[in-house]
């Protein structure tokens, strides 16, 4: 998730961001095990101490047969998917279950909220091994030390000490691409043009654009060839938002990382829900959103948006859950 002010984001409210908790922890030492090695058990083992059952996309049933604290990272494909193979550097949507190998208990899961985690950018070795070389639709189990998973301090936020073993069950739910790809389209005459610097979108130019309409409008710049976005799915996007004739954007993700959210269910402004459902992965679109489909008559003071402002967005649809 991008670290942006909640008032400037197209989401109606900030969603819980777990990525920092999962991929990196720089908090202080908090160990469940001892400091001299392992978790106080000479019989600690790896994947051989686990039994994982259940279907991909559903919460796994994980049974421990003793503590888990492997000497090195171990990986096993529990279910082989039939989707695209994820290569090094690819992003993906994944459902994630995490267990503490010392307490033999669940400490984190995405399954209850039915919202897969967007994994991209820098991530620790267990997550890389759970993704790279595996097909979308696969379930992969990984066990590692807390240090390999989260750094030398472990992850106190998840109740994982620096000497604990960690168990990951990862369901790969969809690939996320780096940039839009597909057929170039001529945009509608009402649309602003893109301002770019070194190939990165930095703003919108309204010099040749029409004055805002009271209607919700969208136009396609690139028609992607990927899956069709469906209501209720989680999608990954890059975006930039700018008020009509404003000199700079009020929000953007292009200088950071893509963001993700559920579409068509009220997690974002109405204009996004109405226009992005039915589009295809790989597409780049421009949206013109009147106040009624944006922040309403109250506007968004924190983002400098008045209740009469029309919002323009460029959105790249980079992935969706399968």
Coordinates of C-alpha atoms in Angstrom, one line a residue:
X1 CA 0.0 0.0 0.0
X2 CA 1.3 3.5 -0.7
X3 CA 2.1 5.7 2.3
X4 CA -0.3 8.5 1.3
X5 CA -2.6 10.7 3.3
X6 CA -5.9 9.0 3.6
X7 CA -7.8 12.1 2.6
X8 CA -5.9 12.2 -0.7
X9 CA -6.6 8.6 -1.8
X10 CA -9.5 7.5 -3.9
X11 CA -10.5 5.0 -1.3
X12 CA -13.2 6.1 1.0
X13 CA -11.3 5.0 4.0
X14 CA -7.8 3.7 4.7
X15 CA -7.7 -0.1 4.5
X16 CA -5.4 -2.0 6.9
X17 CA -1.9 -2.3 5.3
X18 CA -0.2 -5.5 6.3
X19 CA 2.7 -5.4 3.8
X20 CA 5.2 -3.8 6.2
X21 CA 4.3 -6.2 8.9
X22 CA 4.7 -9.2 6.7
X23 CA 7.8 -8.3 4.7
X24 CA 10.0 -6.4 7.1
X25 CA 10.2 -5.6 10.8
X26 CA 12.7 -3.2 12.3
X27 CA 11.1 -3.2 15.7
X28 CA 12.9 -4.1 18.9
X29 CA 13.8 -7.6 20.1
X30 CA 10.9 -9.7 21.4
X31 CA 11.6 -13.4 21.5
X32 CA 9.4 -16.3 22.4
X33 CA 12.3 -18.7 22.3
X34 CA 15.7 -18.4 24.1
X35 CA 18.6 -16.3 22.9
X36 CA 21.1 -19.2 22.6
X37 CA 19.5 -21.1 19.7
X38 CA 16.3 -22.5 18.4
X39 CA 13.2 -22.1 20.5
X40 CA 14.4 -24.2 23.4
X41 CA 13.7 -27.5 21.7
X42 CA 16.3 -30.0 20.4
X43 CA 13.6 -31.8 18.4
X44 CA 12.5 -28.7 16.3
X45 CA 12.1 -29.6 12.7
X46 CA 10.9 -28.2 9.3
X47 CA 8.2 -29.2 6.9
X48 CA 8.2 -32.7 8.2
X49 CA 6.5 -31.4 11.4
X50 CA 3.6 -30.0 9.5
X51 CA 0.4 -31.3 7.8
X52 CA -1.5 -28.8 5.7
X53 CA -4.9 -29.5 4.1
X54 CA -7.6 -27.6 2.4
X55 CA -8.3 -26.0 -1.0
X56 CA -6.4 -23.2 -2.6
X57 CA -8.1 -19.9 -1.8
X58 CA -9.6 -21.2 1.4
X59 CA -8.1 -21.0 4.8
X60 CA -5.7 -23.9 5.3
X61 CA -5.9 -26.4 8.2
X62 CA -2.3 -26.6 9.6
X63 CA -1.5 -29.3 12.1
X64 CA 1.8 -29.2 14.0
X65 CA 3.6 -32.4 15.0
X66 CA 6.2 -30.6 17.2
X67 CA 7.9 -27.3 17.0
X68 CA 9.1 -25.9 13.7
X69 CA 12.5 -24.2 13.6
X70 CA 14.5 -25.2 10.5
X71 CA 18.2 -24.7 10.1
X72 CA 17.5 -23.4 6.5
X73 CA 14.5 -22.3 4.5
X74 CA 12.4 -25.3 3.2
X75 CA 9.8 -25.0 0.4
X76 CA 7.2 -27.4 -0.9
X77 CA 4.5 -27.1 -3.5
X78 CA 1.3 -28.5 -1.9
X79 CA -1.0 -27.9 -4.9
X80 CA 0.2 -27.2 -8.4
X81 CA -1.7 -24.4 -10.2
X82 CA -2.3 -24.1 -13.9
X83 CA -1.9 -20.4 -14.4
X84 CA 1.1 -18.3 -15.5
X85 CA 4.5 -19.0 -14.0
X86 CA 5.8 -16.2 -11.8
X87 CA 9.4 -15.2 -12.5
X88 CA 11.9 -13.3 -10.4
X89 CA 10.7 -9.7 -10.0
X90 CA 7.1 -10.4 -10.8
X91 CA 4.4 -9.2 -8.4
X92 CA 1.4 -11.3 -7.4
X93 CA -1.8 -11.4 -5.3
X94 CA -1.5 -14.0 -2.6
X95 CA -3.6 -15.3 0.3
X96 CA -1.2 -15.8 3.2
X97 CA -1.3 -17.8 6.4
X98 CA 1.5 -17.4 8.9
X99 CA 2.2 -19.5 11.9
X100 CA 4.6 -19.3 14.8
X101 CA 6.7 -22.5 14.8
X102 CA 7.5 -22.2 18.5
X103 CA 4.0 -21.7 19.9
X104 CA 2.5 -23.9 17.0
X105 CA -0.2 -21.3 16.4
X106 CA -1.6 -19.0 13.7
X107 CA -0.4 -15.4 13.9
X108 CA -1.7 -13.9 10.7
X109 CA -4.1 -14.7 7.9
X110 CA -5.7 -12.9 4.9
X111 CA -8.4 -15.5 4.4
X112 CA -11.0 -14.1 6.9
X113 CA -11.2 -10.8 5.1
X114 CA -11.2 -12.5 1.7
X115 CA -8.7 -9.9 0.5
X116 CA -5.4 -11.2 -0.9
X117 CA -2.2 -9.4 -0.2
X118 CA -0.3 -7.6 -3.0
X119 CA 3.3 -8.8 -3.0
X120 CA 5.7 -6.8 -5.1
X121 CA 8.9 -4.8 -4.7
X122 CA 11.3 -5.8 -2.0
X123 CA 10.4 -8.9 0.1
X124 CA 12.2 -11.4 2.3
X125 CA 13.5 -14.7 1.0
X126 CA 10.6 -16.9 2.1
X127 CA 8.2 -14.8 0.1
X128 CA 10.4 -14.9 -2.9
X129 CA 10.7 -18.7 -2.8
X130 CA 6.9 -19.0 -2.3
X131 CA 6.4 -17.1 -5.6
X132 CA 9.3 -17.5 -8.0
X133 CA 9.0 -20.4 -10.5
X134 CA 5.5 -21.3 -9.3
X135 CA 2.2 -21.1 -11.2
X136 CA -0.8 -18.9 -10.3
X137 CA -3.2 -21.2 -8.6
X138 CA -0.6 -23.0 -6.6
X139 CA -0.4 -23.4 -2.8
X140 CA 3.2 -23.3 -1.5
X141 CA 4.4 -24.0 2.1
X142 CA 7.6 -22.4 3.3
X143 CA 9.3 -22.7 6.7
X144 CA 12.2 -20.5 7.9
X145 CA 13.8 -18.9 10.8
X146 CA 12.4 -15.6 12.1
X147 CA 15.6 -13.9 11.0
X148 CA 15.3 -15.1 7.4
X149 CA 11.7 -14.1 7.3
X150 CA 11.7 -10.7 9.1
X151 CA 15.3 -9.8 10.1
X152 CA 17.3 -10.2 13.2
X153 CA 14.5 -8.8 15.5
X154 CA 11.9 -11.2 14.4
X155 CA 8.4 -9.7 14.1
X156 CA 7.0 -8.6 17.5
X157 CA 3.9 -7.2 15.9
X158 CA 3.0 -10.7 14.9
X159 CA 4.2 -12.3 18.1
X160 CA 7.2 -13.9 16.5
X161 CA 10.4 -13.7 18.5
X162 CA 13.9 -13.5 17.0
X163 CA 14.6 -17.2 17.7
X164 CA 11.3 -18.6 16.6
X165 CA 10.6 -20.6 13.5
X166 CA 8.0 -19.3 11.0
X167 CA 5.5 -21.2 8.8
X168 CA 4.1 -19.7 5.7
X169 CA 1.2 -21.1 3.5
X170 CA 0.9 -19.0 0.4
X171 CA -1.8 -19.3 -2.2
X172 CA -0.9 -17.6 -5.5
X173 CA -4.1 -15.9 -6.7
X174 CA -3.0 -13.7 -9.6
X175 CA -0.1 -12.2 -11.4
X176 CA 0.6 -8.4 -11.3
X177 CA 2.3 -6.8 -14.3
X178 CA 4.7 -3.9 -14.1
X179 CA 3.0 -1.6 -16.6
X180 CA 0.0 -1.5 -19.0
X181 CA 0.3 -3.5 -22.2
X182 CA -2.1 -3.9 -25.1
X183 CA -3.6 -2.1 -28.0
X184 CA -3.1 1.7 -28.2
X185 CA -6.3 3.6 -28.5
X186 CA -7.1 7.3 -29.4
X187 CA -8.4 9.0 -26.3
X188 CA -11.7 11.0 -26.3
X189 CA -11.3 14.7 -27.1
X190 CA -12.5 15.7 -23.7
X191 CA -9.5 14.0 -22.0
X192 CA -6.5 15.8 -20.7
X193 CA -3.0 14.7 -21.9
X194 CA -0.5 13.0 -19.8
X195 CA 2.6 14.8 -18.4
X196 CA 5.6 12.4 -18.1
X197 CA 9.2 12.6 -16.9
X198 CA 11.6 9.8 -17.9
X199 CA 8.6 7.7 -18.8
X200 CA 6.8 8.2 -15.4
X201 CA 3.4 9.9 -15.3
X202 CA 3.7 13.1 -13.2
X203 CA 0.5 15.0 -14.0
X204 CA -2.3 15.9 -16.3
X205 CA -2.4 18.8 -18.8
X206 CA -5.8 20.3 -19.4
X207 CA -4.7 22.9 -22.0
X208 CA -6.6 21.1 -24.8
X209 CA -9.2 19.3 -22.7
X210 CA -12.9 20.1 -22.7
X211 CA -14.5 21.7 -19.7
X212 CA -15.8 19.1 -17.3
X213 CA -19.1 17.3 -18.0
X214 CA -21.7 16.6 -15.3
X215 CA -21.5 13.0 -16.4
X216 CA -19.1 10.3 -15.4
X217 CA -16.8 9.6 -18.3
X218 CA -14.0 7.2 -19.1
X219 CA -11.7 6.8 -22.1
X220 CA -9.2 4.1 -22.9
X221 CA -5.6 4.9 -23.9
X222 CA -4.4 1.3 -23.9
X223 CA -6.7 -1.7 -24.2
X224 CA -5.2 -4.5 -22.2
X225 CA -5.4 -8.1 -23.2
X226 CA -5.7 -9.6 -19.7
X227 CA -8.6 -10.8 -17.6
X228 CA -11.8 -8.8 -17.3
X229 CA -12.2 -7.0 -13.9
X230 CA -15.2 -8.3 -12.1
X231 CA -17.1 -6.8 -9.2
X232 CA -15.8 -8.0 -5.8
X233 CA -12.3 -8.8 -7.1
X234 CA -9.2 -7.3 -5.6
X235 CA -7.3 -5.3 -8.3
X236 CA -3.8 -3.8 -8.4
X237 CA -3.4 -0.3 -10.0
X238 CA -1.1 2.6 -10.5
X239 CA -2.9 5.9 -10.7
X240 CA -2.7 9.7 -10.5
X241 CA -5.5 12.0 -9.6
X242 CA -5.8 15.7 -10.4
X243 CA -8.6 18.3 -10.1
X244 CA -9.6 20.0 -13.4
X245 CA -7.1 22.8 -14.2
X246 CA -5.1 22.2 -11.0
X247 CA -1.3 22.6 -11.5
X248 CA -0.4 19.4 -9.7
X249 CA -1.9 16.1 -8.7
X250 CA -3.5 15.6 -5.3
X251 CA -2.5 11.9 -5.2
X252 CA -0.5 9.4 -7.2
X253 CA 1.2 6.0 -6.9
X254 CA 3.6 6.1 -9.9
X255 CA 6.5 7.4 -7.8
X256 CA 5.9 4.6 -5.2
X257 CA 4.4 1.2 -5.6
X258 CA 1.1 0.0 -7.0
X259 CA -1.8 -0.2 -4.6
X260 CA -4.6 -2.7 -4.3
X261 CA -8.3 -2.7 -3.2
X262 CA -11.6 -4.5 -3.8
X263 CA -13.5 -3.0 -6.7
X264 CA -17.3 -2.6 -7.1
X265 CA -18.1 -2.9 -3.4
X266 CA -17.7 0.7 -2.1
X267 CA -14.0 0.5 -1.1
X268 CA -13.2 3.4 -3.5
X269 CA -15.1 6.4 -4.8
X270 CA -18.2 5.5 -6.8
X271 CA -16.7 6.7 -10.0
X272 CA -14.0 4.0 -9.8
X273 CA -16.4 1.3 -9.0
X274 CA -18.7 2.2 -12.0
X275 CA -15.9 2.5 -14.6
X276 CA -13.2 0.0 -13.7
X277 CA -15.5 -3.1 -13.5
X278 CA -15.5 -4.5 -17.0
X279 CA -12.1 -3.2 -18.0
X280 CA -9.3 -5.6 -18.7
X281 CA -5.9 -6.1 -17.0
X282 CA -3.2 -4.2 -18.9
X283 CA -5.5 -1.3 -19.7
X284 CA -4.7 2.4 -19.1
X285 CA -7.8 4.6 -18.8
X286 CA -8.6 8.2 -18.0
X287 CA -11.6 9.0 -15.8
X288 CA -13.6 12.2 -15.4
X289 CA -15.5 12.0 -12.1
X290 CA -18.1 14.6 -11.2
X291 CA -18.7 15.4 -7.5
X292 CA -21.6 13.0 -7.2
X293 CA -19.4 10.1 -8.1
X294 CA -16.4 11.4 -6.2
X295 CA -16.3 12.9 -2.7
X296 CA -19.8 14.5 -2.9
X297 CA -20.8 18.0 -2.0
X298 CA -18.6 18.0 1.1
X299 CA -15.5 17.5 -1.1
X300 CA -12.2 16.5 0.6
X301 CA -10.7 19.3 2.5
X302 CA -7.5 17.4 3.4
X303 CA -6.7 16.9 -0.3
X304 CA -7.8 20.4 -1.4
X305 CA -10.9 19.1 -3.2
X306 CA -14.0 21.3 -3.1
X307 CA -17.5 19.9 -3.4
X308 CA -17.8 21.3 -6.9
X309 CA -14.5 19.9 -8.3
X310 CA -14.4 17.4 -11.1
X311 CA -11.7 14.8 -10.5
X312 CA -9.6 13.4 -13.3
X313 CA -7.6 10.1 -12.9
X314 CA -5.3 8.1 -15.1
X315 CA -5.4 4.5 -14.0
X316 CA -3.3 1.5 -15.0
X317 CA -4.9 -1.8 -14.3
X318 CA -2.0 -4.2 -13.5
X319 CA -3.6 -7.3 -12.0
X320 CA -6.7 -8.9 -10.5
X321 CA -7.3 -11.9 -8.4
X322 CA -8.2 -14.9 -10.6

